[in-house]
Amino acid sequence: MITNRANRLEHVHSDIRGPLYTESQRMRSEGIDVLRLNTGNPATFGFTMPDSVKNALLNNADKAVAYCDLKGMPEARQAILNYHLSKGFKDITIDDIYIGNGVSELVSMCLTALLNDGDEVLIPAPSYSLWTNSTYIAGGKPVFYTCDESSNWYPDIDDMRKKITSKTRAVVIINPNNPTGAVYPKEVLEKIIALARENNLIIFSDEIYDRLLMDGVEHISTASLAPDMLVITMNGLSKSHCICGFRCGWMVISGSKGKADDYVEGIFQLAAMRLCSNALTQLVIPAALDDFESTRAMMIPGGRLYEQREATMRELAKIEGISCVKNSAAFYVFPKLDIKKFNITNDKKFAFDLLHEKQIFIVPGSGFDWQTPDHFRIVMLPEPEQMAKAVRDIGDFLKDYRQ
Ligand SMILES: Cc1ncc(COP(=O)(O)O)c(C=O)c1O
């Protein structure tokens, strides 16, 4: 008997861990040293967990032996509550907080609980494929709204408005954004909120990079501007405390919960089914949320992420045929290629060719549901020197590259 995968997986895609990844693994197995600029995984580039996190884990491990509350340990949820109250969330309690095995698990949970077949979710393009793939798997249909490169990669509100239909259930905001590193100002968020309010949409706000800010930019949580709307905010420690492998994320359900009792009950059902999320990692949440300094130190002049961003931008500016909006958060940039100059018609081929010729693994724009083959994402995690060399190598590769 031939067994096929479920139809729901037909459109699920990952270029971060897809065919390019498989090819890079093959090359590595042959002893070729590949620079993997594909994942935002700081520990693979020598970032270590802060002492605050390490001590909280080592000193408390005995407390994490049993299944804990299905929403998460009370001490951890209290710390999360305090954090979000300090960011201007209103009328939330620890009952509105669910801890999960990373934001990844919670995204899947809240979309599975919401969507019926054919329901639509507005998702940014470009965007990290988690939301898109989870929508497909939940039986929904991702509908992409454009983020506008000529306006600092802010969401194009007119485009968003045009994409709303009678089937639209929710809008996803990723702020700060992956892959563009953009941080949205209050006016942009207010326009999205107004549109969601007019059309009765749930807002999902993925704010996992909210502490990774540069250049004095301030992060505003969507929920703080929309106390009357159902907003589900995602956050976690993978990036801010460089502990992706801990699988530690959470969501906060805020706003008009009264009208969403049944939906919230559905989320509860799914959280109950998986018993609880990893309790060991929950032990570190209070200490981590008390320790902003270790994150901040990476983002200021002299800090690793800041200097890596500077090195990346400086070297990108020297490449003819590339332009790039400077990011002010996270550790990604999404440069634009002059596809006429390089005659590029297929961005995956561009990525494969770069991998083979320079042993650098970047993810093409199509991996972020960007429709034209003119962008790619760089993960800026190597040390500044190595980062600068990698970008120079990309420039060198492009000198003679024509598809
Ligand atoms: C925007 C965004 N959301 C969520 C995640 C996944 O987070 P977690 O490690 O908590 O599952 C990532 C990982 O890169 C991300 O970029």
CSV table of C-alpha atoms and ligand atoms in Angstrom, one decimal:
chain,number,residue,atom,x,y,z
A,1,MET,CA,0.0,0.0,0.0
A,2,ILE,CA,1.3,3.5,-0.9
A,3,THR,CA,0.8,5.9,1.9
A,4,ASN,CA,0.7,9.6,1.0
A,5,ARG,CA,0.9,12.5,3.3
A,6,ALA,CA,-2.2,14.5,4.2
A,7,ASN,CA,-3.4,17.1,1.7
A,8,ARG,CA,-3.1,19.8,4.3
A,9,LEU,CA,0.6,19.5,4.0
A,10,GLU,CA,0.6,20.3,0.2
A,11,HIS,CA,1.5,24.0,0.6
A,12,VAL,CA,3.6,23.7,3.8
A,13,HIS,CA,7.1,25.0,3.0
A,14,SER,CA,10.3,25.7,4.8
A,15,ASP,CA,13.3,27.0,2.9
A,16,ILE,CA,15.0,27.5,6.3
A,17,ARG,CA,15.1,23.8,6.8
A,18,GLY,CA,14.1,22.5,3.4
A,19,PRO,CA,16.0,21.3,0.3
A,20,LEU,CA,18.8,24.0,0.7
A,21,TYR,CA,19.2,22.7,4.3
A,22,THR,CA,19.4,19.1,3.0
A,23,GLU,CA,22.0,20.1,0.4
A,24,SER,CA,24.0,22.0,3.1
A,25,GLN,CA,24.0,18.9,5.3
A,26,ARG,CA,25.2,16.8,2.4
A,27,MET,CA,28.1,19.2,1.8
A,28,ARG,CA,29.0,19.2,5.5
A,29,SER,CA,29.0,15.4,5.5
A,30,GLU,CA,31.6,15.7,2.8
A,31,GLY,CA,33.7,17.9,5.0
A,32,ILE,CA,32.8,21.2,3.3
A,33,ASP,CA,32.5,24.0,5.8
A,34,VAL,CA,29.2,25.8,5.2
A,35,LEU,CA,28.4,29.1,6.8
A,36,ARG,CA,24.8,28.6,7.9
A,37,LEU,CA,23.1,32.0,7.7
A,38,ASN,CA,19.7,30.3,7.5
A,39,THR,CA,18.4,30.2,11.1
A,40,GLY,CA,18.1,32.7,13.9
A,41,ASN,CA,19.8,30.4,16.3
A,42,PRO,CA,22.3,32.5,18.3
A,43,ALA,CA,23.9,29.6,20.3
A,44,THR,CA,25.3,28.1,17.1
A,45,PHE,CA,27.4,31.3,16.8
A,46,GLY,CA,28.8,31.2,20.3
A,47,PHE,CA,26.1,33.2,22.1
A,48,THR,CA,25.7,31.7,25.6
A,49,MET,CA,22.9,31.8,28.0
A,50,PRO,CA,23.0,34.6,30.6
A,51,ASP,CA,24.1,33.6,34.1
A,52,SER,CA,20.7,34.7,35.4
A,53,VAL,CA,19.2,31.9,33.3
A,54,LYS,CA,21.8,29.3,34.1
A,55,ASN,CA,21.5,29.9,37.9
A,56,ALA,CA,17.8,29.8,37.9
A,57,LEU,CA,17.9,26.5,36.0
A,58,LEU,CA,20.6,24.8,38.1
A,59,ASN,CA,19.2,26.0,41.5
A,60,ASN,CA,15.6,25.0,40.9
A,61,ALA,CA,15.6,21.8,38.7
A,62,ASP,CA,14.0,19.7,41.5
A,63,LYS,CA,10.9,21.9,41.2
A,64,ALA,CA,10.3,20.8,37.6
A,65,VAL,CA,9.8,17.1,38.0
A,66,ALA,CA,6.0,16.8,38.0
A,67,TYR,CA,3.6,17.8,35.2
A,68,CYS,CA,2.8,21.4,36.1
A,69,ASP,CA,-0.4,23.5,35.5
A,70,LEU,CA,-1.4,23.1,31.9
A,71,LYS,CA,-1.1,26.8,31.4
A,72,GLY,CA,2.3,26.9,33.1
A,73,MET,CA,3.8,27.4,36.5
A,74,PRO,CA,2.2,30.2,38.5
A,75,GLU,CA,5.6,31.9,39.3
A,76,ALA,CA,6.5,32.0,35.7
A,77,ARG,CA,3.1,33.3,34.6
A,78,GLN,CA,3.2,35.9,37.3
A,79,ALA,CA,6.5,37.2,35.9
A,80,ILE,CA,5.0,37.2,32.4
A,81,LEU,CA,2.0,39.1,33.7
A,82,ASN,CA,4.1,41.7,35.3
A,83,TYR,CA,6.2,42.1,32.1
A,84,HIS,CA,3.1,42.7,29.9
A,85,LEU,CA,1.4,45.0,32.5
A,86,SER,CA,4.6,47.0,32.3
A,87,LYS,CA,4.1,47.2,28.5
A,88,GLY,CA,0.7,48.7,28.9
A,89,PHE,CA,-1.6,45.7,28.7
A,90,LYS,CA,-4.9,46.3,30.6
A,91,ASP,CA,-7.2,43.9,32.5
A,92,ILE,CA,-5.1,40.8,32.2
A,93,THR,CA,-4.6,38.1,34.9
A,94,ILE,CA,-2.3,35.1,35.1
A,95,ASP,CA,-5.3,33.1,33.8
A,96,ASP,CA,-4.9,34.8,30.4
A,97,ILE,CA,-1.3,33.5,30.1
A,98,TYR,CA,-0.4,30.2,28.5
A,99,ILE,CA,3.2,28.9,28.4
A,100,GLY,CA,4.2,26.7,25.6
A,101,ASN,CA,7.1,24.7,24.1
A,102,GLY,CA,8.2,27.8,22.2
A,103,VAL,CA,6.0,30.3,20.3
A,104,SER,CA,5.9,27.7,17.5
A,105,GLU,CA,3.6,25.3,19.5
A,106,LEU,CA,1.3,28.1,20.6
A,107,VAL,CA,0.8,29.5,17.1
A,108,SER,CA,-0.3,26.1,16.0
A,109,MET,CA,-2.6,25.8,19.0
A,110,CYS,CA,-4.3,29.1,18.6
A,111,LEU,CA,-4.9,28.7,14.8
A,112,THR,CA,-6.1,25.1,15.2
A,113,ALA,CA,-8.6,26.2,17.8
A,114,LEU,CA,-9.9,29.0,15.5
A,115,LEU,CA,-10.0,27.9,11.9
A,116,ASN,CA,-12.6,26.0,9.9
A,117,ASP,CA,-11.8,24.8,6.4
A,118,GLY,CA,-11.3,27.8,4.1
A,119,ASP,CA,-11.2,30.4,6.8
A,120,GLU,CA,-8.7,33.1,5.9
A,121,VAL,CA,-5.9,34.7,7.9
A,122,LEU,CA,-4.1,37.9,6.8
A,123,ILE,CA,-0.4,37.3,7.1
A,124,PRO,CA,2.5,39.7,6.2
A,125,ALA,CA,4.7,39.1,3.1
A,126,PRO,CA,7.5,38.8,3.7
A,127,SER,CA,7.2,36.8,6.9
A,128,TYR,CA,8.7,33.9,8.8
A,129,SER,CA,6.8,30.9,7.5
A,130,LEU,CA,5.5,29.6,10.9
A,131,TRP,CA,2.2,31.5,10.7
A,132,THR,CA,1.6,30.5,7.1
A,133,ASN,CA,2.4,26.8,7.6
A,134,SER,CA,0.3,26.6,10.8
A,135,THR,CA,-2.6,28.2,8.9
A,136,TYR,CA,-2.4,25.6,6.2
A,137,ILE,CA,-2.2,22.8,8.7
A,138,ALA,CA,-5.2,24.1,10.6
A,139,GLY,CA,-7.2,23.9,7.3
A,140,GLY,CA,-7.1,27.7,6.8
A,141,LYS,CA,-5.9,29.8,3.9
A,142,PRO,CA,-3.1,32.4,4.3
A,143,VAL,CA,-3.8,35.6,2.5
A,144,PHE,CA,-0.8,37.8,2.2
A,145,TYR,CA,-0.7,41.5,2.7
A,146,THR,CA,2.4,43.4,1.5
A,147,CYS,CA,4.9,45.1,3.7
A,148,ASP,CA,6.3,48.0,1.8
A,149,GLU,CA,10.0,48.2,1.4
A,150,SER,CA,9.8,51.9,0.3
A,151,SER,CA,8.2,52.7,3.7
A,152,ASN,CA,10.7,51.0,6.0
A,153,TRP,CA,8.9,47.7,5.4
A,154,TYR,CA,5.8,48.8,7.2
A,155,PRO,CA,2.5,47.0,6.4
A,156,ASP,CA,0.6,48.5,3.4
A,157,ILE,CA,-2.7,49.2,5.1
A,158,ASP,CA,-4.6,49.7,1.7
A,159,ASP,CA,-3.4,46.4,0.5
A,160,MET,CA,-4.5,44.8,3.8
A,161,ARG,CA,-7.9,46.4,3.4
A,162,LYS,CA,-8.3,45.0,-0.1
A,163,LYS,CA,-7.5,41.5,1.0
A,164,ILE,CA,-10.3,41.3,3.6
A,165,THR,CA,-13.2,39.0,2.6
A,166,SER,CA,-16.2,37.5,4.4
A,167,LYS,CA,-13.9,34.6,5.3
A,168,THR,CA,-11.2,36.6,7.0
A,169,ARG,CA,-11.0,35.7,10.7
A,170,ALA,CA,-7.7,37.2,11.9
A,171,VAL,CA,-4.8,39.4,11.1
A,172,VAL,CA,-1.2,38.5,12.0
A,173,ILE,CA,1.3,41.2,12.9
A,174,ILE,CA,5.0,40.3,13.3
A,175,ASN,CA,6.6,43.2,15.1
A,176,PRO,CA,9.6,43.4,15.2
A,177,ASN,CA,9.5,41.6,11.9
A,178,ASN,CA,11.3,38.6,10.7
A,179,PRO,CA,12.9,38.8,8.0
A,180,THR,CA,12.9,42.6,7.7
A,181,GLY,CA,13.9,43.6,11.2
A,182,ALA,CA,11.3,46.5,11.0
A,183,VAL,CA,9.7,47.9,14.2
A,184,TYR,CA,6.3,49.4,13.6
A,185,PRO,CA,5.4,52.9,15.0
A,186,LYS,CA,2.2,53.6,16.9
A,187,GLU,CA,0.4,55.1,13.9
A,188,VAL,CA,0.8,52.0,11.8
A,189,LEU,CA,-0.4,49.7,14.6
A,190,GLU,CA,-3.4,52.0,15.2
A,191,LYS,CA,-4.4,51.7,11.5
A,192,ILE,CA,-4.2,47.9,11.6
A,193,ILE,CA,-6.2,47.9,14.8
A,194,ALA,CA,-8.9,50.1,13.3
A,195,LEU,CA,-9.2,47.8,10.3
A,196,ALA,CA,-9.4,44.8,12.5
A,197,ARG,CA,-12.0,46.5,14.7
A,198,GLU,CA,-14.2,47.5,11.6
A,199,ASN,CA,-14.0,43.9,10.3
A,200,ASN,CA,-14.3,42.0,13.5
A,201,LEU,CA,-10.9,40.3,13.2
A,202,ILE,CA,-8.8,38.7,15.9
A,203,ILE,CA,-5.3,40.2,16.1
A,204,PHE,CA,-2.3,37.9,16.5
A,205,SER,CA,0.7,39.9,17.5
A,206,ASP,CA,4.0,38.0,17.4
A,207,GLU,CA,6.4,40.1,19.5
A,208,ILE,CA,9.2,37.6,20.1
A,209,TYR,CA,11.9,40.1,19.1
A,210,ASP,CA,10.5,43.0,21.3
A,211,ARG,CA,13.6,43.2,23.5
A,212,LEU,CA,16.1,43.1,20.6
A,213,LEU,CA,16.0,46.7,19.7
A,214,MET,CA,18.7,49.1,18.4
A,215,ASP,CA,19.2,52.8,17.7
A,216,GLY,CA,17.0,53.9,20.6
A,217,VAL,CA,13.8,52.5,18.9
A,218,GLU,CA,10.9,51.8,21.2
A,219,HIS,CA,8.7,48.8,20.9
A,220,ILE,CA,4.9,49.2,21.3
A,221,SER,CA,2.8,46.1,22.0
A,222,THR,CA,-0.3,46.0,19.8
A,223,ALA,CA,-2.4,44.9,22.8
A,224,SER,CA,-1.6,48.1,24.7
A,225,LEU,CA,-3.3,50.1,22.0
A,226,ALA,CA,-6.3,47.8,21.6
A,227,PRO,CA,-7.8,47.0,25.1
A,228,ASP,CA,-11.3,46.6,23.5
A,229,MET,CA,-10.2,43.9,20.9
A,230,LEU,CA,-9.3,40.3,21.2
A,231,VAL,CA,-5.5,40.3,20.8
A,232,ILE,CA,-3.3,37.2,21.3
A,233,THR,CA,0.3,38.3,21.9
A,234,MET,CA,3.2,35.8,21.4
A,235,ASN,CA,6.5,36.2,23.1
A,236,GLY,CA,9.3,34.0,24.5
A,237,LEU,CA,13.0,33.7,25.5
A,238,SER,CA,14.4,31.9,22.4
A,239,LYS,CA,15.9,35.1,21.0
A,240,SER,CA,16.2,37.6,23.8
A,241,HIS,CA,18.1,35.2,26.0
A,242,CYS,CA,19.7,33.1,23.3
A,243,ILE,CA,18.0,29.9,24.4
A,244,CYS,CA,16.2,28.6,21.3
A,245,GLY,CA,16.7,25.0,22.4
A,246,PHE,CA,14.9,25.5,25.7
A,247,ARG,CA,11.6,25.8,23.8
A,248,CYS,CA,10.2,28.5,26.0
A,249,GLY,CA,7.4,30.8,24.8
A,250,TRP,CA,4.1,32.1,26.0
A,251,MET,CA,0.9,33.8,24.8
A,252,VAL,CA,-1.3,36.4,26.4
A,253,ILE,CA,-5.0,36.6,25.6
A,254,SER,CA,-6.2,40.2,26.2
A,255,GLY,CA,-9.1,42.5,25.3
A,256,SER,CA,-12.7,41.4,24.6
A,257,LYS,CA,-12.4,37.9,26.0
A,258,GLY,CA,-16.1,37.8,26.9
A,259,LYS,CA,-17.1,37.5,23.2
A,260,ALA,CA,-14.5,34.7,22.7
A,261,ASP,CA,-15.3,32.4,25.6
A,262,ASP,CA,-15.8,29.4,23.3
A,263,TYR,CA,-12.6,30.0,21.3
A,264,VAL,CA,-10.6,30.4,24.5
A,265,GLU,CA,-12.2,27.1,25.7
A,266,GLY,CA,-10.9,25.5,22.5
A,267,ILE,CA,-7.4,26.8,23.2
A,268,PHE,CA,-7.7,25.4,26.7
A,269,GLN,CA,-8.7,22.0,25.3
A,270,LEU,CA,-5.6,21.9,23.1
A,271,ALA,CA,-3.3,23.0,26.0
A,272,ALA,CA,-4.8,20.3,28.2
A,273,MET,CA,-4.2,17.6,25.5
A,274,ARG,CA,-0.5,18.1,25.7
A,275,LEU,CA,-0.6,18.1,29.5
A,276,CYS,CA,1.9,20.9,30.1
A,277,SER,CA,4.9,22.5,28.4
A,278,ASN,CA,8.4,21.7,29.5
A,279,ALA,CA,8.6,22.6,33.2
A,280,LEU,CA,12.4,22.9,33.3
A,281,THR,CA,12.5,25.9,31.0
A,282,GLN,CA,9.7,27.6,32.9
A,283,LEU,CA,11.9,27.8,35.9
A,284,VAL,CA,14.1,30.4,34.2
A,285,ILE,CA,11.3,32.8,33.1
A,286,PRO,CA,11.2,35.0,36.3
A,287,ALA,CA,15.0,35.4,36.3
A,288,ALA,CA,15.1,36.1,32.6
A,289,LEU,CA,12.4,38.7,32.7
A,290,ASP,CA,14.3,40.4,35.5
A,291,ASP,CA,17.4,40.5,33.4
A,292,PHE,CA,17.0,43.0,30.6
A,293,GLU,CA,20.6,43.9,30.8
A,294,SER,CA,22.1,40.8,29.1
A,295,THR,CA,19.8,41.5,26.1
A,296,ARG,CA,20.4,45.3,26.0
A,297,ALA,CA,24.2,44.8,26.2
A,298,MET,CA,24.1,42.9,22.8
A,299,MET,CA,22.1,45.7,21.1
A,300,ILE,CA,24.1,48.9,22.0
A,301,PRO,CA,27.3,50.1,20.3
A,302,GLY,CA,30.1,47.7,21.2
A,303,GLY,CA,27.5,44.9,21.7
A,304,ARG,CA,27.7,41.9,19.5
A,305,LEU,CA,24.4,42.2,17.6
A,306,TYR,CA,24.8,45.9,17.1
A,307,GLU,CA,28.4,45.5,15.7
A,308,GLN,CA,27.3,42.6,13.5
A,309,ARG,CA,24.5,44.7,12.1
A,310,GLU,CA,26.9,47.6,11.4
A,311,ALA,CA,29.4,45.2,9.7
A,312,THR,CA,26.6,43.7,7.5
A,313,MET,CA,25.2,47.1,6.4
A,314,ARG,CA,28.6,48.5,5.7
A,315,GLU,CA,29.6,45.7,3.4
A,316,LEU,CA,26.2,45.4,1.8
A,317,ALA,CA,26.4,49.1,0.8
A,318,LYS,CA,29.5,48.3,-1.2
A,319,ILE,CA,27.9,45.7,-3.4
A,320,GLU,CA,26.7,47.0,-6.8
A,321,GLY,CA,23.2,45.6,-7.5
A,322,ILE,CA,22.1,45.3,-3.9
A,323,SER,CA,20.1,47.7,-1.8
A,324,CYS,CA,19.0,47.1,1.8
A,325,VAL,CA,16.7,48.8,4.3
A,326,LYS,CA,18.6,49.1,7.6
A,327,ASN,CA,16.9,47.0,10.4
A,328,SER,CA,16.4,48.4,13.8
A,329,ALA,CA,15.6,45.1,15.6
A,330,ALA,CA,16.3,41.4,15.7
A,331,PHE,CA,19.1,39.9,13.7
A,332,TYR,CA,17.9,39.8,10.1
A,333,VAL,CA,18.1,41.9,7.0
A,334,PHE,CA,16.3,41.3,3.8
A,335,PRO,CA,18.4,42.8,1.0
A,336,LYS,CA,17.1,43.5,-2.5
A,337,LEU,CA,18.8,42.2,-5.6
A,338,ASP,CA,18.7,44.1,-8.9
A,339,ILE,CA,17.3,41.1,-10.8
A,340,LYS,CA,17.6,42.8,-14.2
A,341,LYS,CA,21.3,43.3,-13.7
A,342,PHE,CA,21.8,39.6,-12.6
A,343,ASN,CA,19.0,38.3,-14.8
A,344,ILE,CA,17.7,36.4,-11.8
A,345,THR,CA,14.4,34.6,-12.4
A,346,ASN,CA,14.6,32.0,-9.7
A,347,ASP,CA,15.7,33.0,-6.2
A,348,LYS,CA,16.0,29.4,-5.0
A,349,LYS,CA,18.6,28.8,-7.8
A,350,PHE,CA,20.4,31.9,-6.7
A,351,ALA,CA,20.6,30.5,-3.1
A,352,PHE,CA,21.8,27.1,-4.4
A,353,ASP,CA,24.4,28.7,-6.6
A,354,LEU,CA,25.7,30.8,-3.7
A,355,LEU,CA,25.8,27.7,-1.5
A,356,HIS,CA,27.8,25.7,-4.0
A,357,GLU,CA,30.2,28.5,-5.0
A,358,LYS,CA,30.8,30.3,-1.7
A,359,GLN,CA,29.5,27.7,0.9
A,360,ILE,CA,27.2,30.4,2.3
A,361,PHE,CA,23.6,29.3,3.1
A,362,ILE,CA,21.1,32.1,2.9
A,363,VAL,CA,17.3,31.8,2.6
A,364,PRO,CA,15.7,33.2,-0.6
A,365,GLY,CA,12.8,35.6,-0.4
A,366,SER,CA,10.3,33.0,-1.6
A,367,GLY,CA,10.9,31.2,1.7
A,368,PHE,CA,9.2,34.1,3.3
A,369,ASP,CA,6.3,34.1,0.9
A,370,TRP,CA,7.8,37.0,-1.1
A,371,GLN,CA,6.5,36.7,-4.6
A,372,THR,CA,9.3,38.2,-6.8
A,373,PRO,CA,12.7,36.5,-6.9
A,374,ASP,CA,14.5,39.7,-5.8
A,375,HIS,CA,15.2,39.3,-2.1
A,376,PHE,CA,17.0,37.1,0.3
A,377,ARG,CA,17.5,37.0,4.1
A,378,ILE,CA,20.8,37.2,5.9
A,379,VAL,CA,21.0,36.1,9.5
A,380,MET,CA,23.5,38.4,11.2
A,381,LEU,CA,24.8,36.1,13.9
A,382,PRO,CA,28.5,35.5,13.1
A,383,GLU,CA,31.1,37.8,14.8
A,384,PRO,CA,31.6,41.1,13.0
A,385,GLU,CA,34.7,40.1,11.1
A,386,GLN,CA,33.2,36.8,9.9
A,387,MET,CA,30.0,38.6,9.0
A,388,ALA,CA,31.8,41.2,7.0
A,389,LYS,CA,33.8,38.6,5.1
A,390,ALA,CA,30.6,36.6,4.4
A,391,VAL,CA,28.9,39.7,2.9
A,392,ARG,CA,32.1,40.5,0.9
A,393,ASP,CA,32.0,36.9,-0.4
A,394,ILE,CA,28.4,37.4,-1.5
A,395,GLY,CA,29.5,40.6,-3.4
A,396,ASP,CA,32.4,38.7,-5.0
A,397,PHE,CA,29.9,35.9,-6.1
A,398,LEU,CA,27.6,38.5,-7.6
A,399,LYS,CA,30.4,40.2,-9.7
A,400,ASP,CA,30.0,37.6,-12.5
A,401,TYR,CA,26.7,36.1,-11.6
A,402,ARG,CA,24.1,35.9,-14.3
A,403,GLN,CA,21.2,33.4,-14.4
B,1,LIG,C1,8.7,35.8,14.2
B,1,LIG,C2,9.0,34.5,14.9
B,1,LIG,N1,8.0,33.9,15.7
B,1,LIG,C3,8.3,32.8,16.3
B,1,LIG,C4,9.5,32.1,16.2
B,1,LIG,C5,9.7,30.8,16.9
B,1,LIG,O1,9.9,31.0,18.3
B,1,LIG,P1,10.1,29.8,19.3
B,1,LIG,O2,11.5,29.4,19.3
B,1,LIG,O3,9.6,30.4,20.6
B,1,LIG,O4,9.2,28.7,18.9
B,1,LIG,C6,10.5,32.6,15.4
B,1,LIG,C7,11.8,31.9,15.2
B,1,LIG,O5,12.6,32.3,14.4
B,1,LIG,C8,10.2,33.9,14.7
B,1,LIG,O6,11.1,34.4,13.9
